[in-house]
mmCIF file of C-alpha atoms and ligand atoms in Angstrom:
data_model
loop_
_atom_site.group_PDB
_atom_site.id
_atom_site.type_symbol
_atom_site.label_atom_id
_atom_site.label_comp_id
_atom_site.label_asym_id
_atom_site.label_seq_id
_atom_site.Cartn_x
_atom_site.Cartn_y
_atom_site.Cartn_z
ATOM 1 C CA MET A 1 -42.701 13.536 -22.615
ATOM 2 C CA VAL A 2 -40.369 15.495 -20.493
ATOM 3 C CA ALA A 3 -37.241 14.927 -22.476
ATOM 4 C CA TYR A 4 -36.337 18.433 -23.419
ATOM 5 C CA SER A 5 -33.683 20.715 -22.328
ATOM 6 C CA LYS A 6 -34.314 23.328 -19.573
ATOM 7 C CA ASN A 7 -33.110 26.129 -21.949
ATOM 8 C CA SER A 8 -34.088 25.372 -25.551
ATOM 9 C CA LYS A 9 -32.558 28.487 -26.845
ATOM 10 C CA GLU A 10 -29.127 27.330 -25.433
ATOM 11 C CA GLN A 11 -26.515 27.145 -28.144
ATOM 12 C CA LYS A 12 -25.884 23.664 -29.448
ATOM 13 C CA CYS A 13 -22.370 21.973 -29.095
ATOM 14 C CA ASN A 14 -20.433 20.729 -31.975
ATOM 15 C CA LYS A 15 -19.459 17.440 -30.667
ATOM 16 C CA VAL A 16 -19.996 15.558 -27.356
ATOM 17 C CA VAL A 17 -18.088 12.566 -26.041
ATOM 18 C CA LEU A 18 -20.278 10.462 -24.016
ATOM 19 C CA ALA A 19 -19.327 7.931 -21.307
ATOM 20 C CA TYR A 20 -21.427 5.028 -22.677
ATOM 21 C CA SER A 21 -22.076 1.846 -20.829
ATOM 22 C CA GLY A 22 -24.695 0.454 -23.268
ATOM 23 C CA GLY A 23 -27.489 0.395 -20.496
ATOM 24 C CA VAL A 24 -30.884 1.913 -20.976
ATOM 25 C CA ASP A 25 -29.804 5.463 -19.606
ATOM 26 C CA THR A 26 -26.640 6.047 -21.644
ATOM 27 C CA SER A 27 -28.415 4.656 -24.745
ATOM 28 C CA VAL A 28 -31.312 7.052 -24.400
ATOM 29 C CA ALA A 29 -28.883 9.764 -23.650
ATOM 30 C CA ILE A 30 -27.194 9.501 -27.139
ATOM 31 C CA ARG A 31 -30.603 10.351 -28.807
ATOM 32 C CA TRP A 32 -31.445 12.933 -26.143
ATOM 33 C CA LEU A 33 -28.050 14.673 -26.845
ATOM 34 C CA LEU A 34 -28.708 14.824 -30.502
ATOM 35 C CA GLU A 35 -32.226 16.261 -29.939
ATOM 36 C CA ASN A 36 -31.300 18.711 -27.372
ATOM 37 C CA LYS A 37 -27.589 19.589 -27.157
ATOM 38 C CA THR A 38 -25.207 18.676 -30.079
ATOM 39 C CA GLU A 39 -24.690 17.963 -33.690
ATOM 40 C CA LYS A 40 -22.574 14.842 -33.119
ATOM 41 C CA VAL A 41 -22.144 12.254 -30.248
ATOM 42 C CA ILE A 42 -19.101 10.088 -29.929
ATOM 43 C CA ALA A 43 -19.806 7.093 -27.558
ATOM 44 C CA LEU A 44 -17.013 5.841 -25.548
ATOM 45 C CA ALA A 45 -17.232 2.559 -23.728
ATOM 46 C CA ILE A 46 -14.433 1.580 -21.317
ATOM 47 C CA ASP A 47 -13.374 -1.901 -20.350
ATOM 48 C CA LEU A 48 -12.494 -1.815 -16.651
ATOM 49 C CA GLY A 49 -13.065 -5.503 -16.204
ATOM 50 C CA GLN A 50 -16.711 -5.470 -15.928
ATOM 51 C CA GLY A 51 -16.568 -8.839 -17.849
ATOM 52 C CA GLU A 52 -19.064 -7.715 -20.495
ATOM 53 C CA GLU A 53 -18.640 -8.017 -24.254
ATOM 54 C CA LEU A 54 -18.228 -4.374 -25.489
ATOM 55 C CA LYS A 55 -18.465 -5.104 -29.204
ATOM 56 C CA PRO A 56 -22.383 -5.403 -29.265
ATOM 57 C CA ILE A 57 -22.588 -2.249 -27.177
ATOM 58 C CA GLN A 58 -20.254 -0.496 -29.621
ATOM 59 C CA LYS A 59 -22.570 -1.341 -32.612
ATOM 60 C CA LYS A 60 -25.588 -0.311 -30.566
ATOM 61 C CA ALA A 61 -24.368 3.143 -30.111
ATOM 62 C CA LEU A 62 -24.037 3.599 -33.851
ATOM 63 C CA ILE A 63 -27.525 2.265 -34.582
ATOM 64 C CA ILE A 64 -28.942 4.704 -32.078
ATOM 65 C CA GLY A 65 -27.227 7.608 -33.763
ATOM 66 C CA ALA A 66 -23.645 8.071 -32.602
ATOM 67 C CA SER A 67 -21.297 9.278 -35.328
ATOM 68 C CA LYS A 68 -18.459 7.236 -33.672
ATOM 69 C CA SER A 69 -18.265 4.504 -31.195
ATOM 70 C CA LEU A 70 -15.078 3.669 -29.292
ATOM 71 C CA VAL A 71 -14.043 1.120 -26.973
ATOM 72 C CA ILE A 72 -10.875 1.507 -24.827
ATOM 73 C CA ASP A 73 -9.497 -1.360 -22.719
ATOM 74 C CA ALA A 74 -8.241 0.428 -19.648
ATOM 75 C CA LYS A 75 -7.853 -2.656 -17.341
ATOM 76 C CA LYS A 76 -4.098 -2.344 -17.132
ATOM 77 C CA GLU A 77 -4.099 1.446 -16.465
ATOM 78 C CA PHE A 78 -6.782 0.942 -13.956
ATOM 79 C CA ILE A 79 -4.726 -1.489 -11.913
ATOM 80 C CA ASN A 80 -1.447 0.120 -12.124
ATOM 81 C CA GLU A 81 -2.258 3.700 -11.781
ATOM 82 C CA TYR A 82 -5.427 3.571 -9.612
ATOM 83 C CA ILE A 83 -5.822 0.193 -7.772
ATOM 84 C CA TRP A 84 -2.199 -0.328 -6.685
ATOM 85 C CA PRO A 85 -1.862 3.165 -5.399
ATOM 86 C CA ALA A 86 -5.094 2.775 -3.586
ATOM 87 C CA LEU A 87 -4.000 -0.428 -2.112
ATOM 88 C CA ALA A 88 -0.759 1.172 -0.956
ATOM 89 C CA ALA A 89 -2.877 3.689 0.784
ATOM 90 C CA ASN A 90 -5.062 1.046 2.444
ATOM 91 C CA ALA A 91 -7.981 3.003 0.831
ATOM 92 C CA ILE A 92 -11.345 2.277 2.273
ATOM 93 C CA TYR A 93 -14.388 4.536 3.057
ATOM 94 C CA GLY A 94 -16.200 2.888 5.869
ATOM 95 C CA ASP A 95 -15.968 -0.679 4.767
ATOM 96 C CA TYR A 96 -16.154 0.095 1.015
ATOM 97 C CA PRO A 97 -12.972 -0.372 -0.973
ATOM 98 C CA LEU A 98 -13.957 2.419 -3.334
ATOM 99 C CA ALA A 99 -14.263 0.415 -6.604
ATOM 100 C CA THR A 100 -16.707 2.832 -8.309
ATOM 101 C CA ALA A 101 -15.147 5.898 -6.944
ATOM 102 C CA LEU A 102 -11.546 4.885 -8.273
ATOM 103 C CA ALA A 103 -12.857 4.246 -11.773
ATOM 104 C CA ARG A 104 -14.527 7.608 -12.165
ATOM 105 C CA PRO A 105 -11.374 9.751 -12.508
ATOM 106 C CA LEU A 106 -9.876 7.267 -15.094
ATOM 107 C CA ILE A 107 -12.997 7.448 -17.130
ATOM 108 C CA ALA A 108 -13.033 11.151 -16.844
ATOM 109 C CA LYS A 109 -9.376 11.230 -17.999
ATOM 110 C CA LEU A 110 -10.172 9.103 -20.988
ATOM 111 C CA LEU A 111 -13.184 11.076 -22.004
ATOM 112 C CA VAL A 112 -11.049 14.236 -22.039
ATOM 113 C CA GLN A 113 -8.326 12.591 -24.047
ATOM 114 C CA VAL A 114 -10.773 11.600 -26.585
ATOM 115 C CA ALA A 115 -12.495 14.987 -26.586
ATOM 116 C CA LYS A 116 -9.173 16.537 -27.237
ATOM 117 C CA LYS A 117 -8.214 14.083 -29.988
ATOM 118 C CA GLU A 118 -11.636 14.434 -31.764
ATOM 119 C CA GLY A 119 -12.017 18.240 -31.320
ATOM 120 C CA ALA A 120 -15.221 17.911 -29.167
ATOM 121 C CA ASP A 121 -16.322 20.857 -27.112
ATOM 122 C CA ALA A 122 -18.141 18.810 -24.405
ATOM 123 C CA ILE A 123 -18.290 15.680 -22.524
ATOM 124 C CA ALA A 124 -21.338 13.891 -21.097
ATOM 125 C CA HIS A 125 -22.003 11.225 -18.611
ATOM 126 C CA GLY A 126 -25.049 9.237 -17.428
ATOM 127 C CA CYS A 127 -25.156 10.385 -13.710
ATOM 128 C CA THR A 128 -28.147 11.609 -11.877
ATOM 129 C CA GLY A 129 -27.937 14.768 -9.660
ATOM 130 C CA LYS A 130 -28.071 12.887 -6.472
ATOM 131 C CA GLY A 131 -24.997 10.827 -6.235
ATOM 132 C CA ASN A 132 -21.243 11.023 -5.843
ATOM 133 C CA ASP A 133 -20.337 9.975 -9.399
ATOM 134 C CA GLN A 134 -21.575 13.278 -10.968
ATOM 135 C CA VAL A 135 -19.173 15.064 -8.447
ATOM 136 C CA ARG A 136 -16.297 12.738 -9.478
ATOM 137 C CA PHE A 137 -16.807 13.113 -13.160
ATOM 138 C CA ASP A 138 -17.343 16.995 -13.120
ATOM 139 C CA VAL A 139 -14.479 17.814 -10.803
ATOM 140 C CA SER A 140 -12.055 15.532 -12.744
ATOM 141 C CA VAL A 141 -13.021 16.951 -16.055
ATOM 142 C CA MET A 142 -12.987 20.457 -14.679
ATOM 143 C CA THR A 143 -9.403 19.890 -13.396
ATOM 144 C CA LEU A 144 -8.126 18.253 -16.619
ATOM 145 C CA ALA A 145 -9.758 20.348 -19.218
ATOM 146 C CA PRO A 146 -11.604 23.523 -17.802
ATOM 147 C CA HIS A 147 -12.609 24.574 -21.360
ATOM 148 C CA LEU A 148 -14.878 21.479 -21.921
ATOM 149 C CA LYS A 149 -18.508 21.810 -21.312
ATOM 150 C CA ILE A 150 -20.082 19.102 -19.132
ATOM 151 C CA ILE A 151 -23.481 17.697 -19.732
ATOM 152 C CA ALA A 152 -25.306 15.222 -17.619
ATOM 153 C CA PRO A 153 -28.507 14.393 -19.455
ATOM 154 C CA ALA A 154 -29.986 12.438 -16.480
ATOM 155 C CA ARG A 155 -29.420 15.314 -14.165
ATOM 156 C CA GLU A 156 -31.379 17.666 -16.510
ATOM 157 C CA TRP A 157 -34.111 15.564 -18.157
ATOM 158 C CA LYS A 158 -35.734 14.386 -14.833
ATOM 159 C CA MET A 159 -37.023 11.004 -16.502
ATOM 160 C CA THR A 160 -37.987 8.203 -14.236
ATOM 161 C CA ARG A 161 -36.657 4.696 -15.417
ATOM 162 C CA GLU A 162 -40.118 4.170 -16.752
ATOM 163 C CA LYS A 163 -39.949 7.290 -18.770
ATOM 164 C CA SER A 164 -36.616 6.506 -20.253
ATOM 165 C CA ILE A 165 -37.784 3.035 -21.288
ATOM 166 C CA GLU A 166 -40.877 4.782 -22.888
ATOM 167 C CA TYR A 167 -38.546 7.275 -24.726
ATOM 168 C CA ALA A 168 -36.306 4.345 -25.847
ATOM 169 C CA LYS A 169 -39.235 2.590 -27.466
ATOM 170 C CA LYS A 170 -40.546 5.841 -29.139
ATOM 171 C CA HIS A 171 -37.124 6.253 -30.726
ATOM 172 C CA ASN A 172 -36.467 2.679 -31.399
ATOM 173 C CA ILE A 173 -33.663 2.414 -29.088
ATOM 174 C CA PRO A 174 -33.003 -1.248 -28.431
ATOM 175 C CA VAL A 175 -33.562 -1.896 -24.662
ATOM 176 C CA PRO A 176 -31.701 -5.037 -23.247
ATOM 177 C CA VAL A 177 -34.405 -7.783 -23.402
ATOM 178 C CA THR A 178 -32.885 -9.500 -20.469
ATOM 179 C CA LYS A 179 -34.833 -9.456 -17.193
ATOM 180 C CA LYS A 180 -34.378 -5.942 -15.959
ATOM 181 C CA SER A 181 -32.265 -5.878 -12.849
ATOM 182 C CA PRO A 182 -34.193 -4.613 -9.727
ATOM 183 C CA PHE A 183 -30.986 -2.755 -8.755
ATOM 184 C CA SER A 184 -28.587 -0.149 -10.174
ATOM 185 C CA VAL A 185 -25.242 -1.751 -10.505
ATOM 186 C CA ASP A 186 -21.797 -0.631 -11.288
ATOM 187 C CA LEU A 187 -19.074 -3.284 -11.814
ATOM 188 C CA ASN A 188 -15.402 -3.193 -12.100
ATOM 189 C CA LEU A 189 -12.230 -5.401 -11.243
ATOM 190 C CA TRP A 190 -12.185 -3.935 -7.803
ATOM 191 C CA GLY A 191 -15.714 -4.618 -6.899
ATOM 192 C CA ARG A 192 -19.551 -4.189 -7.501
ATOM 193 C CA SER A 193 -21.837 -1.491 -6.185
ATOM 194 C CA VAL A 194 -25.372 -2.094 -5.875
ATOM 195 C CA GLU A 195 -28.157 0.321 -5.007
ATOM 196 C CA CYS A 196 -31.914 1.049 -5.312
ATOM 197 C CA GLY A 197 -35.026 -1.183 -5.150
ATOM 198 C CA ILE A 198 -35.556 -3.071 -2.006
ATOM 199 C CA LEU A 199 -32.178 -1.928 -0.667
ATOM 200 C CA GLU A 200 -33.559 1.415 0.017
ATOM 201 C CA ASP A 201 -35.395 -0.013 3.069
ATOM 202 C CA MET A 202 -32.464 -0.186 5.443
ATOM 203 C CA TRP A 203 -34.247 -2.566 7.902
ATOM 204 C CA LYS A 204 -34.450 -5.185 5.226
ATOM 205 C CA GLU A 205 -31.606 -7.706 4.621
ATOM 206 C CA PRO A 206 -30.344 -7.475 1.074
ATOM 207 C CA PRO A 207 -31.790 -10.337 -0.928
ATOM 208 C CA GLU A 208 -29.530 -13.091 -2.369
ATOM 209 C CA ASN A 209 -30.049 -11.689 -5.878
ATOM 210 C CA ALA A 210 -28.467 -8.427 -4.903
ATOM 211 C CA TYR A 211 -25.138 -10.478 -4.984
ATOM 212 C CA GLU A 212 -23.293 -11.866 -8.061
ATOM 213 C CA LEU A 213 -19.642 -12.207 -7.245
ATOM 214 C CA THR A 214 -19.948 -13.921 -3.841
ATOM 215 C CA LYS A 215 -21.551 -17.109 -2.682
ATOM 216 C CA SER A 216 -23.711 -16.866 0.475
ATOM 217 C CA PRO A 217 -21.489 -17.723 3.253
ATOM 218 C CA LYS A 218 -24.070 -20.344 4.115
ATOM 219 C CA LEU A 219 -23.385 -22.185 0.875
ATOM 220 C CA ALA A 220 -19.729 -21.674 0.938
ATOM 221 C CA ALA A 221 -17.242 -24.531 1.347
ATOM 222 C CA SER A 222 -17.418 -26.339 4.599
ATOM 223 C CA LYS A 223 -13.635 -26.419 4.831
ATOM 224 C CA PRO A 224 -11.378 -23.370 5.047
ATOM 225 C CA ALA A 225 -9.297 -22.355 2.074
ATOM 226 C CA TYR A 226 -5.704 -21.349 2.899
ATOM 227 C CA ILE A 227 -3.994 -18.938 0.489
ATOM 228 C CA THR A 228 -0.841 -17.066 0.410
ATOM 229 C CA ILE A 229 -0.360 -13.609 -1.126
ATOM 230 C CA GLY A 230 3.226 -12.378 -1.943
ATOM 231 C CA PHE A 231 3.917 -8.566 -2.065
ATOM 232 C CA LYS A 232 6.807 -6.896 -3.615
ATOM 233 C CA ASN A 233 7.108 -3.116 -2.854
ATOM 234 C CA GLY A 234 3.444 -3.103 -1.740
ATOM 235 C CA ILE A 235 2.166 -4.700 -5.030
ATOM 236 C CA PRO A 236 0.738 -8.280 -4.834
ATOM 237 C CA VAL A 237 2.623 -10.344 -7.251
ATOM 238 C CA THR A 238 2.099 -13.965 -6.278
ATOM 239 C CA LEU A 239 -1.036 -15.942 -5.374
ATOM 240 C CA ASN A 240 -0.411 -19.282 -3.692
ATOM 241 C CA ALA A 241 3.272 -18.989 -4.715
ATOM 242 C CA LYS A 242 2.385 -18.655 -8.416
ATOM 243 C CA ARG A 243 3.579 -15.381 -10.107
ATOM 244 C CA LEU A 244 0.539 -13.639 -11.752
ATOM 245 C CA ASP A 245 0.065 -10.362 -13.471
ATOM 246 C CA GLY A 246 -2.187 -7.908 -11.655
ATOM 247 C CA LEU A 247 -5.368 -8.672 -13.926
ATOM 248 C CA LYS A 248 -4.931 -12.464 -13.471
ATOM 249 C CA LEU A 249 -4.287 -12.046 -9.682
ATOM 250 C CA ILE A 250 -7.343 -9.928 -9.033
ATOM 251 C CA GLN A 251 -9.548 -11.995 -11.226
ATOM 252 C CA ARG A 252 -8.400 -15.275 -9.690
ATOM 253 C CA LEU A 253 -8.786 -13.914 -6.196
ATOM 254 C CA ASN A 254 -12.148 -12.609 -6.830
ATOM 255 C CA GLN A 255 -13.177 -16.104 -7.791
ATOM 256 C CA ILE A 256 -11.394 -17.801 -4.569
ATOM 257 C CA ALA A 257 -12.638 -15.261 -2.107
ATOM 258 C CA GLY A 258 -16.074 -14.942 -3.787
ATOM 259 C CA ASN A 259 -16.527 -18.649 -3.608
ATOM 260 C CA ASN A 260 -15.820 -18.505 0.125
ATOM 261 C CA GLY A 261 -18.408 -15.779 0.626
ATOM 262 C CA ILE A 262 -15.927 -13.078 1.277
ATOM 263 C CA GLY A 263 -16.453 -9.440 0.256
ATOM 264 C CA ARG A 264 -20.119 -8.507 1.194
ATOM 265 C CA ILE A 265 -20.571 -5.110 2.372
ATOM 266 C CA ASP A 266 -23.618 -3.476 3.817
ATOM 267 C CA GLN A 267 -23.319 0.054 5.021
ATOM 268 C CA ILE A 268 -25.001 3.316 5.712
ATOM 269 C CA GLU A 269 -22.958 5.835 3.640
ATOM 270 C CA ASN A 270 -22.387 9.473 3.757
ATOM 271 C CA ARG A 271 -22.480 10.964 0.294
ATOM 272 C CA VAL A 272 -20.530 14.116 -0.675
ATOM 273 C CA VAL A 273 -23.887 15.790 -1.681
ATOM 274 C CA GLY A 274 -25.184 15.304 1.784
ATOM 275 C CA ILE A 275 -27.415 12.318 1.293
ATOM 276 C CA LYS A 276 -27.187 9.322 3.590
ATOM 277 C CA SER A 277 -27.792 6.176 1.814
ATOM 278 C CA ARG A 278 -27.850 2.373 2.216
ATOM 279 C CA GLU A 279 -25.180 0.878 -0.015
ATOM 280 C CA VAL A 280 -24.353 -2.799 -0.742
ATOM 281 C CA TYR A 281 -21.024 -3.781 -2.169
ATOM 282 C CA GLU A 282 -19.194 -7.011 -3.125
ATOM 283 C CA SER A 283 -15.409 -6.723 -3.315
ATOM 284 C CA PRO A 284 -13.917 -10.157 -2.725
ATOM 285 C CA ALA A 285 -10.345 -9.599 -4.039
ATOM 286 C CA ALA A 286 -10.074 -6.160 -2.671
ATOM 287 C CA ILE A 287 -11.121 -7.168 0.836
ATOM 288 C CA VAL A 288 -8.491 -9.812 0.909
ATOM 289 C CA LEU A 289 -5.762 -7.672 -0.494
ATOM 290 C CA LEU A 290 -6.432 -4.746 1.733
ATOM 291 C CA LYS A 291 -6.301 -6.919 4.844
ATOM 292 C CA ALA A 292 -3.098 -8.659 3.742
ATOM 293 C CA HIS A 293 -1.330 -5.346 2.753
ATOM 294 C CA LYS A 294 -2.278 -3.663 5.876
ATOM 295 C CA ASP A 295 -0.880 -6.487 8.001
ATOM 296 C CA LEU A 296 2.395 -6.552 6.076
ATOM 297 C CA GLU A 297 2.853 -2.932 6.525
ATOM 298 C CA SER A 298 2.393 -3.374 10.265
ATOM 299 C CA LEU A 299 5.106 -5.746 10.340
ATOM 300 C CA VAL A 300 7.702 -3.865 8.347
ATOM 301 C CA HIS A 301 7.199 -0.318 9.327
ATOM 302 C CA THR A 302 8.181 1.342 12.697
ATOM 303 C CA ARG A 303 5.272 2.135 15.087
ATOM 304 C CA GLU A 304 5.473 5.868 14.275
ATOM 305 C CA THR A 305 5.278 5.361 10.480
ATOM 306 C CA VAL A 306 2.416 3.006 10.950
ATOM 307 C CA LEU A 307 0.427 5.433 13.154
ATOM 308 C CA PHE A 308 1.235 8.422 10.933
ATOM 309 C CA LYS A 309 0.355 6.688 7.771
ATOM 310 C CA GLN A 310 -3.154 5.720 9.202
ATOM 311 C CA ILE A 311 -3.766 9.559 8.956
ATOM 312 C CA LEU A 312 -2.666 9.854 5.336
ATOM 313 C CA ASP A 313 -4.441 6.650 4.451
ATOM 314 C CA GLN A 314 -7.696 8.230 5.653
ATOM 315 C CA LYS A 315 -7.121 11.354 3.913
ATOM 316 C CA TYR A 316 -6.202 9.488 0.687
ATOM 317 C CA SER A 317 -9.502 7.448 0.838
ATOM 318 C CA GLN A 318 -11.556 10.571 1.301
ATOM 319 C CA LEU A 319 -9.832 12.129 -1.668
ATOM 320 C CA ILE A 320 -10.894 9.100 -3.797
ATOM 321 C CA TYR A 321 -14.430 9.088 -2.452
ATOM 322 C CA ASP A 322 -14.874 12.864 -3.036
ATOM 323 C CA GLY A 323 -13.631 12.706 -6.691
ATOM 324 C CA ARG A 324 -10.692 14.914 -6.023
ATOM 325 C CA TRP A 325 -8.181 12.401 -7.518
ATOM 326 C CA PHE A 326 -6.413 14.907 -9.789
ATOM 327 C CA ASN A 327 -5.116 16.865 -6.812
ATOM 328 C CA PRO A 328 -1.590 17.625 -6.006
ATOM 329 C CA LEU A 329 -2.161 16.442 -2.512
ATOM 330 C CA ARG A 330 -3.101 12.843 -3.754
ATOM 331 C CA LYS A 331 0.231 12.907 -5.808
ATOM 332 C CA ALA A 332 2.199 13.960 -2.837
ATOM 333 C CA ILE A 333 0.786 11.202 -0.691
ATOM 334 C CA ASP A 334 1.528 8.824 -3.560
ATOM 335 C CA GLU A 335 5.114 9.942 -3.420
ATOM 336 C CA PHE A 336 5.305 9.222 0.336
ATOM 337 C CA ASN A 337 3.695 5.853 -0.170
ATOM 338 C CA ASN A 338 6.128 4.839 -2.915
ATOM 339 C CA TYR A 339 9.005 5.544 -0.631
ATOM 340 C CA ILE A 340 7.425 3.582 2.200
ATOM 341 C CA GLN A 341 6.279 0.596 -0.027
ATOM 342 C CA ARG A 342 9.968 -0.247 -0.624
ATOM 343 C CA ARG A 343 9.746 -2.243 2.580
ATOM 344 C CA VAL A 344 6.318 -3.773 1.895
ATOM 345 C CA THR A 345 7.705 -7.094 0.528
ATOM 346 C CA GLY A 346 6.752 -10.416 2.066
ATOM 347 C CA ILE A 347 4.160 -13.137 2.030
ATOM 348 C CA ILE A 348 0.922 -13.209 4.012
ATOM 349 C CA ARG A 349 -0.938 -16.353 4.649
ATOM 350 C CA LEU A 350 -4.592 -16.088 4.945
ATOM 351 C CA LYS A 351 -7.635 -18.369 5.956
ATOM 352 C CA LEU A 352 -10.990 -17.951 3.983
ATOM 353 C CA PHE A 353 -13.942 -19.493 5.495
ATOM 354 C CA LYS A 354 -17.563 -18.828 5.134
ATOM 355 C CA GLY A 355 -17.376 -15.131 4.673
ATOM 356 C CA ASN A 356 -14.351 -14.403 7.094
ATOM 357 C CA VAL A 357 -10.972 -13.820 6.063
ATOM 358 C CA THR A 358 -8.309 -14.157 8.677
ATOM 359 C CA ILE A 359 -4.573 -13.694 8.642
ATOM 360 C CA VAL A 360 -2.812 -16.754 10.034
ATOM 361 C CA GLY A 361 0.957 -16.193 9.032
ATOM 362 C CA ARG A 362 3.252 -13.690 7.609
ATOM 363 C CA LYS A 363 6.882 -13.241 6.879
ATOM 364 C CA SER A 364 9.156 -10.670 5.247
ATOM 365 C CA PRO A 365 12.969 -10.022 4.711
ATOM 366 C CA TYR A 366 12.140 -6.565 6.237
ATOM 367 C CA SER A 367 10.214 -7.769 9.234
ATOM 368 C CA LEU A 368 10.884 -5.711 12.353
ATOM 369 C CA TYR A 369 9.546 -8.437 14.528
ATOM 370 C CA LYS A 370 12.220 -9.775 17.025
ATOM 371 C CA GLU A 371 11.046 -12.913 18.668
ATOM 372 C CA LYS A 372 13.825 -12.503 21.310
ATOM 373 C CA LEU A 373 12.272 -9.164 22.368
ATOM 374 C CA ALA A 374 8.618 -10.214 22.158
ATOM 375 C CA THR A 375 8.969 -13.568 23.844
ATOM 376 C CA TYR A 376 7.495 -14.400 27.261
ATOM 377 C CA GLY A 377 9.338 -17.709 27.136
ATOM 378 C CA LYS A 378 12.930 -18.422 27.484
ATOM 379 C CA GLY A 379 15.669 -16.522 25.389
ATOM 380 C CA ASP A 380 14.114 -13.188 26.427
ATOM 381 C CA LEU A 381 16.486 -10.399 25.534
ATOM 382 C CA PHE A 382 14.386 -7.477 26.614
ATOM 383 C CA ASP A 383 15.695 -5.532 29.506
ATOM 384 C CA GLN A 384 12.616 -5.114 31.630
ATOM 385 C CA SER A 385 14.344 -2.984 34.186
ATOM 386 C CA ALA A 386 14.729 -0.321 31.446
ATOM 387 C CA ALA A 387 10.972 0.012 31.218
ATOM 388 C CA GLU A 388 10.599 1.426 34.791
ATOM 389 C CA GLY A 389 12.565 4.681 34.076
ATOM 390 C CA PHE A 390 11.047 5.062 30.778
ATOM 391 C CA ILE A 391 7.663 5.093 32.181
ATOM 392 C CA LYS A 392 8.536 7.343 34.872
ATOM 393 C CA LEU A 393 9.284 10.032 32.262
ATOM 394 C CA PHE A 394 6.560 9.043 29.916
ATOM 395 C CA GLY A 395 3.973 9.554 32.535
ATOM 396 C CA LEU A 396 5.591 12.461 34.334
ATOM 397 C CA ASP A 397 3.442 15.309 32.889
ATOM 398 C CA LEU A 398 0.295 13.487 33.721
ATOM 399 C CA LYS A 399 1.329 12.739 37.197
ATOM 400 C CA SER A 400 2.061 16.362 37.739
ATOM 401 C CA ILE A 401 -1.511 17.366 36.922
ATOM 402 C CA SER A 402 -2.932 15.011 39.520
ATOM 403 C CA SER A 403 -4.403 16.934 42.642
ATOM 404 C CA ILE A 404 -3.692 14.168 44.995
HETATM 405 N N1 LIG B 501 -22.114 4.776 -3.543
HETATM 406 C C1 LIG B 501 -20.988 4.347 -4.245
HETATM 407 C C2 LIG B 501 -20.011 5.528 -4.432
HETATM 408 O O1 LIG B 501 -20.250 6.532 -4.243
HETATM 409 C C3 LIG B 501 -21.312 3.601 -5.528
HETATM 410 C C4 LIG B 501 -22.256 4.260 -6.501
HETATM 411 C C5 LIG B 501 -22.400 3.269 -7.642
HETATM 412 N N2 LIG B 501 -23.283 3.552 -8.621
HETATM 413 C C6 LIG B 501 -24.428 2.817 -9.145
HETATM 414 N N3 LIG B 501 -24.970 3.203 -10.106
HETATM 415 N N4 LIG B 501 -24.640 1.678 -8.417
HETATM 416 O O2 LIG B 501 -18.962 5.260 -4.871
#
């Protein structure tokens, strides 16, 4: 058994707050922390809309040996303080809407909050030493509470999955009896991240059982579904003309878009820690909302704003991906976006069909579209003669570098 700490003479902590999911690794972590690192473990499970009953998980932590087991419902905060600002920034990394990445700073913030309240001197999380999530947790905790020690058992213990299960059995830690998923999965309202197993062969198409939120486009409805999304100040507030709160809207849209096979992503990713990896995601609602929001912005902002904002959007997405959320720069971009979103009100009409989402209509009281200027038909008010003089000056500098 390799489950011992690197430095056994290290001084033990008094109390550790552990980000606890109820899975094998964080369950084993409770026991391992008590053996190697601390006198007391407080398990903290957070509901981010993963659609799982957290009560049994909460009980299980106590059985394993946690001195306290807490559950926090953070769905509303996740939507209002993380998802909507990310949507305002059209946040995407490659084709990935950043569901896992966005959740990490919120979990870190809640860990710190509980640690302060409970007088703990450390926090712990279940990340390995190979991914982005450890970076996101550690950097967030370092920023919010530099005095707290950070322990990542899985980064230290070097146990394989089989070894953790063996350790669990030895210590009577209940391991879920359900068929072990061949993948490593992270799930919240904004999407599902799937890794490991067969997916590590990047030449192989992901098998159908890698997906849970989306129907295979092949089996999706044979007729397109038309939907409308109404935005107010950059936030989606209606679905098919019905007012819904953020939670219902995202849940409903996950169903509708998922049924139409929308939101499957398969990409080669560039991790912060230098590893290239193959990642599979499902983000039905996020993909639809991001597309709709971006289109509405294009309609209501001036060309210069649209182009300038793309640069900020890209920076914002990277800040999320890299786990640098609690950063004054992110807050400054939020301020810019809040100002800009005041025009982002209107309705977008979309067609969902066998894995594709297309925008088929848009309207807004702030629309800058003037049909009389755009038209090639009658009623054209655009003064084409003005274009000639404009172009003469616009291209003048380039003309002057020509050698002919
Ligand atoms: N690669 C993604 C990211 O860095 C997802 C990580 C998800 N974690 C997991 N255990 N599947 O955000």
